[in-house]
XYZ file of C-alpha atoms in Angstrom:
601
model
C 83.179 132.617 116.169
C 83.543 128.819 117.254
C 87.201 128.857 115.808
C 88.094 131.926 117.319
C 86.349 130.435 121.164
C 88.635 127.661 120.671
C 91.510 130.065 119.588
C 90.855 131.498 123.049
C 89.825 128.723 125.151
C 93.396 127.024 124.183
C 95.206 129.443 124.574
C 93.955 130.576 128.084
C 94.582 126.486 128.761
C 97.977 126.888 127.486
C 98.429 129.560 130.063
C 97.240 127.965 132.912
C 99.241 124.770 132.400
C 102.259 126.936 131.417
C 104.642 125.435 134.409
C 103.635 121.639 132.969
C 104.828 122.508 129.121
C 108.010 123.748 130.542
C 108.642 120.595 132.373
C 107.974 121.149 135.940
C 109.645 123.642 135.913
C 110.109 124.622 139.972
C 111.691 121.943 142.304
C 109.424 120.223 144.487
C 110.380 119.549 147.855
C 108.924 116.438 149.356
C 107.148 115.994 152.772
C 109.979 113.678 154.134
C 112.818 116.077 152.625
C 110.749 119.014 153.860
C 110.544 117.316 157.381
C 114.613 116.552 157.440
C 115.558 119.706 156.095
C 113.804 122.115 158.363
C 114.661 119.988 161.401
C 118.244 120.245 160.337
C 117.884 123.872 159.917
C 115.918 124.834 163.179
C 118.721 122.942 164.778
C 121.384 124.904 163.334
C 119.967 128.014 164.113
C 119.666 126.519 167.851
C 123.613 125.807 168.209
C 124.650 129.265 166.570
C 122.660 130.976 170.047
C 123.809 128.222 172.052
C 127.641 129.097 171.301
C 126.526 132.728 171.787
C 125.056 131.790 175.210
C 127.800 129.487 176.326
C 130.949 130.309 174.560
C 133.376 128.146 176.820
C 136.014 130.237 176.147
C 139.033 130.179 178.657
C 139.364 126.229 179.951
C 135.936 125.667 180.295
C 136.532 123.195 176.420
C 138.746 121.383 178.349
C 136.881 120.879 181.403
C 133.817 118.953 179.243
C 131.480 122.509 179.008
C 131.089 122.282 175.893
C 130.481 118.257 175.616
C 126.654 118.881 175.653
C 127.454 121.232 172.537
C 129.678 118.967 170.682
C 126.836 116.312 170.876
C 124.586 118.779 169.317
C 126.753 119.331 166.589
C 127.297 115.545 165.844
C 123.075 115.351 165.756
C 123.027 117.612 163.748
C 125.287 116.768 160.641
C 123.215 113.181 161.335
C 120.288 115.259 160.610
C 122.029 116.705 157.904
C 122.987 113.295 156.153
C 119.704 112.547 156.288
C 118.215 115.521 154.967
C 120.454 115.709 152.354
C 119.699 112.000 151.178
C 115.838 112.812 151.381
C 116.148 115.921 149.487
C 118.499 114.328 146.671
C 121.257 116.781 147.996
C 124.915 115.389 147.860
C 128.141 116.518 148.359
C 131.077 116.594 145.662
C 133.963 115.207 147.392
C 137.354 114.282 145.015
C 139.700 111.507 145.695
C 142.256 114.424 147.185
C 139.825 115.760 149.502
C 138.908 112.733 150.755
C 142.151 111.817 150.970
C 143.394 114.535 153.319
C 140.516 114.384 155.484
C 140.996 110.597 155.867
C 144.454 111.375 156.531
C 144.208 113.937 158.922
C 141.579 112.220 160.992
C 143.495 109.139 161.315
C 146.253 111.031 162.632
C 144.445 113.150 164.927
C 143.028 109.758 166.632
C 146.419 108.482 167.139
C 147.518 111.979 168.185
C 145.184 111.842 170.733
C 145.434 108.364 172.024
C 149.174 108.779 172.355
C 148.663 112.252 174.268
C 146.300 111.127 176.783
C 148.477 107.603 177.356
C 151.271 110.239 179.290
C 148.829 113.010 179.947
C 145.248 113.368 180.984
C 143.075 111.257 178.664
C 139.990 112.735 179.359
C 140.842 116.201 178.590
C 142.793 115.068 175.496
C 139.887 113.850 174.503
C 138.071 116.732 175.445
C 139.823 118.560 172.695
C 139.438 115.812 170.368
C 135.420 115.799 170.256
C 135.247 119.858 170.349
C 137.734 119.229 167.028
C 135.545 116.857 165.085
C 132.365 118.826 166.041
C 133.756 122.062 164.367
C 134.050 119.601 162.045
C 130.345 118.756 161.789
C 129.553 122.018 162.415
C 131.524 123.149 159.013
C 129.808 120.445 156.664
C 126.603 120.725 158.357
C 126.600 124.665 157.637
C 128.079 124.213 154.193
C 125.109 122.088 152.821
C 121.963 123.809 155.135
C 123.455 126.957 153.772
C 122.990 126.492 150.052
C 122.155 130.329 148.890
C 122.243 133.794 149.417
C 119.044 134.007 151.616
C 119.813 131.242 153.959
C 123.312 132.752 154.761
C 122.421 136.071 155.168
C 120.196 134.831 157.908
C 122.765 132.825 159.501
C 124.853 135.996 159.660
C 121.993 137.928 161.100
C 121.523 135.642 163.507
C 125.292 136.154 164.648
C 124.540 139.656 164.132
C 121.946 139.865 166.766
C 124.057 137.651 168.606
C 127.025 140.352 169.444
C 124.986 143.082 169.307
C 123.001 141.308 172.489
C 126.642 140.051 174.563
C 127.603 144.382 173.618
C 124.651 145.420 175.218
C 124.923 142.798 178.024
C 128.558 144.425 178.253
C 127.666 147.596 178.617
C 124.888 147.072 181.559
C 128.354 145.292 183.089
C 130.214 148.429 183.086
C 127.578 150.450 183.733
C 125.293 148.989 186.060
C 126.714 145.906 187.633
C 130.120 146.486 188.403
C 129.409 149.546 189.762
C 126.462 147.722 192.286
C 129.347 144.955 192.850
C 132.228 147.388 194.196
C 129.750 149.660 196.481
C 128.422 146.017 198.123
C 131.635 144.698 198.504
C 133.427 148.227 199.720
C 130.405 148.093 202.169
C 130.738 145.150 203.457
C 133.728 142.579 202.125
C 133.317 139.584 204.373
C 129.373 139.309 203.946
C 129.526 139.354 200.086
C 132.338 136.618 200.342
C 129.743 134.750 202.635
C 126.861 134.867 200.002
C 129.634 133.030 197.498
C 131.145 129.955 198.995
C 132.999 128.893 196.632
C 135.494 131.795 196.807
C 138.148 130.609 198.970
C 139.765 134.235 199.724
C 141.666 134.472 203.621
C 142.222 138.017 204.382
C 145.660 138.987 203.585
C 146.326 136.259 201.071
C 147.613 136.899 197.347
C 143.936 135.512 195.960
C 141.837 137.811 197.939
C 144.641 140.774 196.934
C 144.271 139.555 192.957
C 140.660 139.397 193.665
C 139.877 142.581 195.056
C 142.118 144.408 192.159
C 140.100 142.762 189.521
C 136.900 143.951 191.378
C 137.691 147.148 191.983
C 140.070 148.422 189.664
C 139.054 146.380 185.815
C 135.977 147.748 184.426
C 136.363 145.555 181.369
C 133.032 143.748 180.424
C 133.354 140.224 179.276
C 129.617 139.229 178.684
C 129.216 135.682 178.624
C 132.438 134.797 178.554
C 135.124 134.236 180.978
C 137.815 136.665 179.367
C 137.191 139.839 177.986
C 139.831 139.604 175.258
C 137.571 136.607 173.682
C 134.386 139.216 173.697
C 136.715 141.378 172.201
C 137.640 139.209 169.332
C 134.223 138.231 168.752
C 133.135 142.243 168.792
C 135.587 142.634 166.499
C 134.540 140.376 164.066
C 131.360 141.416 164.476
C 131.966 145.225 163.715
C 133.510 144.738 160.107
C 131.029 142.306 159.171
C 128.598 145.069 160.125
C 129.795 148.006 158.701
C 130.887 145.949 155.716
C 127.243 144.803 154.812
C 125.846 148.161 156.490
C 127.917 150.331 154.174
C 127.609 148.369 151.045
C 123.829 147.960 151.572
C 123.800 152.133 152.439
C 125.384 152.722 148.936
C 123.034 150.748 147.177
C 120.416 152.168 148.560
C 121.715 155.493 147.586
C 121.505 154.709 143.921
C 125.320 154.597 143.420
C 126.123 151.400 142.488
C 125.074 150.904 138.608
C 122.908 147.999 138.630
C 123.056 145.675 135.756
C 119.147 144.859 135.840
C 116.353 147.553 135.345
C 114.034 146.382 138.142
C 112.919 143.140 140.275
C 110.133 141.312 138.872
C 107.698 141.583 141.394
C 104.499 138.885 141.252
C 106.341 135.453 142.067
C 103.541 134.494 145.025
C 105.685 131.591 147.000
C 106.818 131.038 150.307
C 109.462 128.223 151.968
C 108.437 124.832 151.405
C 105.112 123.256 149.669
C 103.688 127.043 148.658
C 106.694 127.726 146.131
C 105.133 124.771 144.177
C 102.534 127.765 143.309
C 102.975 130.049 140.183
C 101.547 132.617 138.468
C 102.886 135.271 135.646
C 104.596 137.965 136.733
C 104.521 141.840 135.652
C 107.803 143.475 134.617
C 108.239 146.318 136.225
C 108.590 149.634 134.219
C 111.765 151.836 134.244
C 108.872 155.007 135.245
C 107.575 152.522 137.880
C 111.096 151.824 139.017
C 111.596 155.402 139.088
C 108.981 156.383 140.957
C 109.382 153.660 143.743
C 113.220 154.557 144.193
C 111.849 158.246 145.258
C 109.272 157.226 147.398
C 111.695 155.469 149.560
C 113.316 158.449 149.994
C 110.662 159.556 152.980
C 111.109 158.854 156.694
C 110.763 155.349 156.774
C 114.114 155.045 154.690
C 115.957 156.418 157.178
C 114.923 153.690 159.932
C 117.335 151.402 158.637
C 120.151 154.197 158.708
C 119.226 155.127 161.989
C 118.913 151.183 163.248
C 122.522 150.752 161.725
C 123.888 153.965 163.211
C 122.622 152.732 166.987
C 124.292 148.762 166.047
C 127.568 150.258 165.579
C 127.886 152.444 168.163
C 126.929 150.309 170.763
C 129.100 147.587 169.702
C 131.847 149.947 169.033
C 131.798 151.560 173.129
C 131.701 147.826 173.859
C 134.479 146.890 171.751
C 136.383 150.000 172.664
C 135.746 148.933 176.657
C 137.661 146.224 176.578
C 140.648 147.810 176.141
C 142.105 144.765 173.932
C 144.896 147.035 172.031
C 145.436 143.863 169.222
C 141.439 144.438 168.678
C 141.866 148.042 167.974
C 144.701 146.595 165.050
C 142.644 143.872 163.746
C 139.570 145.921 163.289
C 142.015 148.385 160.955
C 143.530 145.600 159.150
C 139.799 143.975 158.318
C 138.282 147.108 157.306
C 141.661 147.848 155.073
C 141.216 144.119 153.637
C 137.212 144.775 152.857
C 138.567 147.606 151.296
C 141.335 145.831 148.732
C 139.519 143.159 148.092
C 136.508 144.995 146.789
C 138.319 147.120 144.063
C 134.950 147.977 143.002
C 134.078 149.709 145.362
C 137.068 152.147 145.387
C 136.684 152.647 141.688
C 132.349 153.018 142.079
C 132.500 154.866 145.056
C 135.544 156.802 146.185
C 134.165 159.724 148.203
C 132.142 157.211 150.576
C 134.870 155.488 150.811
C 137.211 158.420 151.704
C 134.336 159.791 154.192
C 134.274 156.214 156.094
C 138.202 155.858 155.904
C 138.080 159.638 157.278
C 135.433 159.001 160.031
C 137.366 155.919 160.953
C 141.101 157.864 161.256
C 139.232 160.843 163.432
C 137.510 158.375 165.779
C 140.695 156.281 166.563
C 142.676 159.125 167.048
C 139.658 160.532 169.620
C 140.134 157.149 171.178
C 143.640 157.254 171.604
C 143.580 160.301 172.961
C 141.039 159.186 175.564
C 142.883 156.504 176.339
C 146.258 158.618 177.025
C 144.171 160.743 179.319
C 142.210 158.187 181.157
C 144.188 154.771 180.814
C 147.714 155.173 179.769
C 148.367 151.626 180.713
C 146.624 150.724 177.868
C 149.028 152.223 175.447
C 152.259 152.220 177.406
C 151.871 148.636 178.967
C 151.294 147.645 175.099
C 155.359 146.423 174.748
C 155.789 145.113 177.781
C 152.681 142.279 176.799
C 154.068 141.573 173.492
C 157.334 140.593 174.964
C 155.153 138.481 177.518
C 153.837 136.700 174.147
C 157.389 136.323 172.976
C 158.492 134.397 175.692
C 155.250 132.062 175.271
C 156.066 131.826 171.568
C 159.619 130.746 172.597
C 158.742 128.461 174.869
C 155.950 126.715 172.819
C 158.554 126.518 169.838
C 160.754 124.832 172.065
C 157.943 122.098 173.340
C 157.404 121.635 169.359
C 160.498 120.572 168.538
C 159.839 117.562 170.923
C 156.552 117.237 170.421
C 156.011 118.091 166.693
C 154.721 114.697 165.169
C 151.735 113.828 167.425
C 151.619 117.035 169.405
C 150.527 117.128 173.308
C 146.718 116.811 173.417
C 144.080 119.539 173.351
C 144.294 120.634 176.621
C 147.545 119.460 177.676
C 149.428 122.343 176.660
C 149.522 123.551 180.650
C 151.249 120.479 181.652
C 153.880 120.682 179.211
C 154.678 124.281 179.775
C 156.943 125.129 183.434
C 159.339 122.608 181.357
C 159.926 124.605 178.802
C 159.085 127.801 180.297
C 161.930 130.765 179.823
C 164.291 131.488 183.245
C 162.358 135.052 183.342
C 159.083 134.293 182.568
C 156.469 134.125 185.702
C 153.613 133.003 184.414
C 152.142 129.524 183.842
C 149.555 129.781 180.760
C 147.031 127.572 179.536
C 147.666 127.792 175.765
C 150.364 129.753 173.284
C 148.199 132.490 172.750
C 148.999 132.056 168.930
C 146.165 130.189 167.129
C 148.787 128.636 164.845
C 151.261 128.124 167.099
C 148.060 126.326 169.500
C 146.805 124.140 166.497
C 150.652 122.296 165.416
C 152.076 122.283 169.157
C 148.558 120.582 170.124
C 147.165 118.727 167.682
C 150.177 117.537 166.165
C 152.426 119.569 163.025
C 151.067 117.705 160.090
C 147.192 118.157 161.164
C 148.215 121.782 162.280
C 149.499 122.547 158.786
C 146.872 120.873 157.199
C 143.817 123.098 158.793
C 146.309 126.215 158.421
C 146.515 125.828 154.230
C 142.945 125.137 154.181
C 141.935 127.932 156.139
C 143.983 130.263 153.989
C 142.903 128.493 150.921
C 139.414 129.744 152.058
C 140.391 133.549 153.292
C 142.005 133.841 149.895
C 139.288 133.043 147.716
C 138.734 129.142 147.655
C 134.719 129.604 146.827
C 133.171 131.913 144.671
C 131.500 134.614 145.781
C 127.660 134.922 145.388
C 128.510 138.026 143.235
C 130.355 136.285 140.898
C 128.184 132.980 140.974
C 125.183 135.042 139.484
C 127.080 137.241 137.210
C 127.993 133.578 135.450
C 124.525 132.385 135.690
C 123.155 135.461 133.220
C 122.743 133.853 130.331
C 122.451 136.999 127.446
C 119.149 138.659 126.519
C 117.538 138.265 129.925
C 116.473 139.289 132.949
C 117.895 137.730 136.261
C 116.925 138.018 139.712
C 120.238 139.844 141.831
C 121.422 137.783 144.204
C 119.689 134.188 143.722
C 121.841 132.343 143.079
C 120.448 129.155 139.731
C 117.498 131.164 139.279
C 117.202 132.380 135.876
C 113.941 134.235 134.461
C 113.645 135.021 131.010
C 111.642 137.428 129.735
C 108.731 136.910 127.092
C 105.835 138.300 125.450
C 103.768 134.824 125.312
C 100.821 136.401 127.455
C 97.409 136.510 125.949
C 97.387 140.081 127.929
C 100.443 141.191 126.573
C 102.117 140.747 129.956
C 105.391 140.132 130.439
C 105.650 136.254 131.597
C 109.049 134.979 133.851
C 109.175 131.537 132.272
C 111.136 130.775 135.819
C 112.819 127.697 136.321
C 113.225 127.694 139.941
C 116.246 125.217 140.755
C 116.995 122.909 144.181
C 118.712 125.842 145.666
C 116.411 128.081 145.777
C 113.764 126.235 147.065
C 115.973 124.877 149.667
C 117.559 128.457 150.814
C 114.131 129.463 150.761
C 113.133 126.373 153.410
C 116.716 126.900 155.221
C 115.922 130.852 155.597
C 112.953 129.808 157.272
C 113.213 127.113 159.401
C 117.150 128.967 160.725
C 115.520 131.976 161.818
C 112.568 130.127 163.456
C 115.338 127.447 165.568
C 117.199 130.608 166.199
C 114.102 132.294 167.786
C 112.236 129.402 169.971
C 115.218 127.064 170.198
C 117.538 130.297 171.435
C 114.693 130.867 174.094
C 114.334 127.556 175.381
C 118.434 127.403 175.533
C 118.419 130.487 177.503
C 115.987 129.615 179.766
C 117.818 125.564 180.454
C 120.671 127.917 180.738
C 119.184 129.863 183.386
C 117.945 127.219 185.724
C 121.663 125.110 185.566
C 124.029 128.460 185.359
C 124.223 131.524 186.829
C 123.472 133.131 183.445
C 121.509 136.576 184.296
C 118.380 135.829 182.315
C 116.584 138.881 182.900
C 118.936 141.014 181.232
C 119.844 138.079 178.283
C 116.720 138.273 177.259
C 116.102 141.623 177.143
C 119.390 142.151 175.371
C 118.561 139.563 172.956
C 115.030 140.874 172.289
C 116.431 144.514 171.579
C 118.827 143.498 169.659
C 116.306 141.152 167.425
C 114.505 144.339 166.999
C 117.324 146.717 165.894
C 118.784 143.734 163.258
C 115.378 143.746 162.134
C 114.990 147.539 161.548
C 118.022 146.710 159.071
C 116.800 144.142 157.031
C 117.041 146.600 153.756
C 120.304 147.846 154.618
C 121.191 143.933 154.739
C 119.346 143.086 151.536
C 120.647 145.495 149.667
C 124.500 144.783 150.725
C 123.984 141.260 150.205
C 126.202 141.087 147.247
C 129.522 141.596 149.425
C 128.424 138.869 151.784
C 131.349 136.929 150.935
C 133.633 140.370 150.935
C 132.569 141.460 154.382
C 132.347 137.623 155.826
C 136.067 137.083 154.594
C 137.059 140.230 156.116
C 135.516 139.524 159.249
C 137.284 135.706 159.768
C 140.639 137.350 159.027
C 139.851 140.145 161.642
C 139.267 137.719 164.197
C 142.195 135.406 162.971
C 144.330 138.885 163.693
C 142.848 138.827 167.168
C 143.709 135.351 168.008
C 147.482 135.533 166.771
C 147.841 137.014 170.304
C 145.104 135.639 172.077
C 143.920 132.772 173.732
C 141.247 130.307 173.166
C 140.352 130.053 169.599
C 139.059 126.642 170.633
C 136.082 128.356 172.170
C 132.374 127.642 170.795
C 131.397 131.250 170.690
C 134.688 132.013 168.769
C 134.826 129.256 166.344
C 131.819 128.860 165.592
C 131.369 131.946 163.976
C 134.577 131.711 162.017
């Protein structure tokens, strides 16, 4: 009996110091890392409702807006550095990369230097700072980003994001402009009076442009100053949702095979110290499995459907409203690239795919046809503004030829333009409206080309997908958690109780998505309120209906949290698919400079 108590006593010691005999097994995160890390991360989440809340879209980089911005990307990837040195987190740079960035920095100095010697300096340099803080923005992201979890909720924050500037749109068309025309119809020269810094005579070309853009454009532009830049950012938005949305829906459906018979359910841990804490965990049967897939088949399944159903309409009227006719194209040729790229999902799932293809072909053909009856100027005005664009693209390939090596400035573009401007053209514009065209003729052809490859490097598959990262981290004869990314769980019968045990060995990552996850959506939430509220008080931001926008859209993301889980997998798919739809957007557009546009690219 003593031998046998001792048996037992061991053994149930053996247990309970199971993470020590693996060798500390889960990652601990230390106060000071913990400290840096979720300050870096808070802050993150801060700028991405910041650029959401000021986009500075239009001039307004040019004019210093977006300076305050800038220095709150440069404190951050400070914060970052530091973070990353407390929590042992470095990046992997070769002699190549280093190299080119080096390179192209150098260059963009002198670039800039030179432009502002014969131009204006200070909005050369303007351009310059919002340049190098995309710059910190991008490495900043890139390392507080480090898994699956902590993206997704960057995404849903830029989720919520346009869903809130759609909404806002629509209470524009709906509500505002409406109150706007029947005050001003009423009486013109009293709501002039009540804005002093319109300069309008009676009779004069300005108050004539003024009054047909008040009474006659019903376009809604948000927060931003042009309602083609809300329309590239709706567009974005839209495949990104439908992409996860539709994805997540199928999963949910049960037609996606899925490699692994069922989550592991027991791991007790939360961001930070608590995921220091362990205990086993309990395989979950395939009956149990079974019999939790059908009861989340009642109503509460269909909330998410439902939530997901009410996003995409309302940012599709919104979208639609703007009556951008190269958004209408790029949101076909995203949706048609989600589509290629994931051949897995033709081949897994053809007749949801055929329905959505379907459902998309009716409703632009309804919304042509709307458009023919209500707004043919939309559709037959169409050639007339691409031959506007080729006359700008002439023109700016002229001022390259000049200007090629060390480009004009960020900024400068305006000044250089009535020289080179074609015999017929009218119009004096502030940038190519070309995005490639903007980047060589402005910041010089070598750093032009440079960000060019490296952004289509990226679009075409420069980093693995999270998909792909997992299925190479299954190591045979085990059980993985989907979607988490370096954690590996294999299964054994070492428990006294005949339990299953997860010997897990929880890596770096995970604890710091985990952390990241947490501390984004938190700087997203009370940082995003205190932004809108500075905002407020120094702008003529309506914060009344912000915040209620915001707030309703918080709740509706929410609602879709398992339609967003469960579509996680494509994250990479759908993100891809929504860059390239706004890069589409922006090869006739203006102002890819702005922080609410690149940003989210």
């Amino acid at each position: 009996m003593a031998t046998r108590k001792r048996k037992s006593n061991a053994r149930a010691l053996a247990t309970q110091e199971l993470p020590q005999q693996l060798g500390q097994p889960f990652y601990s995160l230390s106060a000071t890392g913990k400290r840096w890390w979720g300050a870096s991360a808070g802050l993150l989440g801060v700028l991405l409702v910041w650029s959401l809340l000021q986009p500075a879209d239009a001039t307004s980089v040019f004019q210093g807006t977006a300076i305050p911005q800038n220095l709150g990307w440069l404190v951050l990837a400070t914060l970052t550095a530091t973070g990353c040195i407390a929590c042992g987190v470095r990046y992997e740079f070769n002699l190549r990369s280093w190299c080119l960035v080096s390179a192209g920095l150098i260059w963009l100095v002198f670039a800039t230097v030179l432009a502002g010697s014969s131009n204006n300096p200070r909005v050369a340099w303007n351009g310059f700072w919002q340049v190098i803080a995309l710059g910190a923005c991008y490495f900043s992201a890139s390392a507080l980003l480090p898994g699956p979890k902590s993206r997704l909720a960057a995404l849903q924050i830029l989720l919520v994001g346009g869903l809130a500037l759609a909404l806002q749109g629509l209470e524009q068309v709906f509500v505002e402009m409406p109150a706007e025309r029947a005050k001003y119809l009423a009486d013109p020269e009293a709501m002039l009076a009540q804005n002093p810094d319109l300069d309008l005579p009676a009779g004069s070309p300005m108050r004539k442009r003024f009054e047909d853009r008040l009474l006659y454009s019903s376009e809604p532009y948000a927060t931003f100053a042009l309602t083609n830049s809300l329309a590239v950012l709706l567009s974005g938005g839209l495949v990104l949702l439908c992409g996860l949305g539709v994805a997540g829906w199928r999963r949910q459906l049960g037609n996606e095979r899925e490699s692994n018979s069922a989550e592991p359910t027991g791991l007790s841990a939360s961001a930070g110290s608590e995921l220091r804490s362990w205990r086993p965990l309990v395989r979950e049967t395939d009956a149990e499995r079974r019999a939790t897939l059908s009861a989340g088949s009642g109503p509460r399944s269909w909330l998410p459907l439902i939530a997901f159903s009410m996003a995409v309409l309302v940012i599709g009227v919104c979208w639609f409203l703007t009556r951008s006719r190269i958004a209408y194209l790029a949101v076909a040729v995203g949706g048609l690239a989600w589509l290629l790229t994931g051949r897995r999902r033709l081949r897994a799932n053809g007749r949801l795919v055929a329905g959505v293809l379907a459902g998309g072909g009716l409703t632009l053909v309804a919304a042509g046809l709307w458009l023919w009856r209500n707004d043919r100027l939309v559709l037959s005005e169409a050639p007339k503004s691409f031959s506007y664009r080729l006359e700008y693209w002439a023109a700016t390939l002229d001022m390259l030829g000049d200007h090629g090596w060390w480009g004009v400035g960020l900024g400068n573009f305006q000044s250089y333009y009535p020289a080179y401007k074609l015999p017929a053209a009218s119009e004096i514009i502030a940038d190519p409206h070309n995005w490639p065209l903007d980047l060589c003729v402005s910041l010089s052809l070598p750093v032009g080309l440079l960000l060019i490859g490296w952004l289509g490097m990226r679009l075409l598959g420069g980093g693995k997908s999270v998909e792909s990262e997992v299925a190479a981290e299954r190591p045979n004869q085990s059980t993985s958690y989907p979607w988490e990314r370096g954690r590996v769980a294999r299964i054994t019968r070492d428990s006294p109780s005949g339990e299953y045990l997860s010997n897990l060995r929880l890596s770096a990552v995970d604890v710091l998505d985990a952390w990241s996850r947490h501390c984004l959506l938190w700087g997203a939430s009370l940082g995003g309120a205190l932004c809108l509220g500075l905002l407020g008080l120094l702008s003529s931001l309506a914060v009344p209906v912000l915040a209620v926008t915001w707030l309703v859209s918080a709740g509706v993301i929410g609602l879709l949290q398992p339609l967003l889980m469960a579509g996680q997998a494509t994250m990479h798919g759908a993100s891809r698919a929504a860059v390239l739809t706004m890069l589409a957007c922006l090869l006739v557009s203006g102002s890819w400079q702005a922080s609410g546009l690149s940003v989210p690219i």
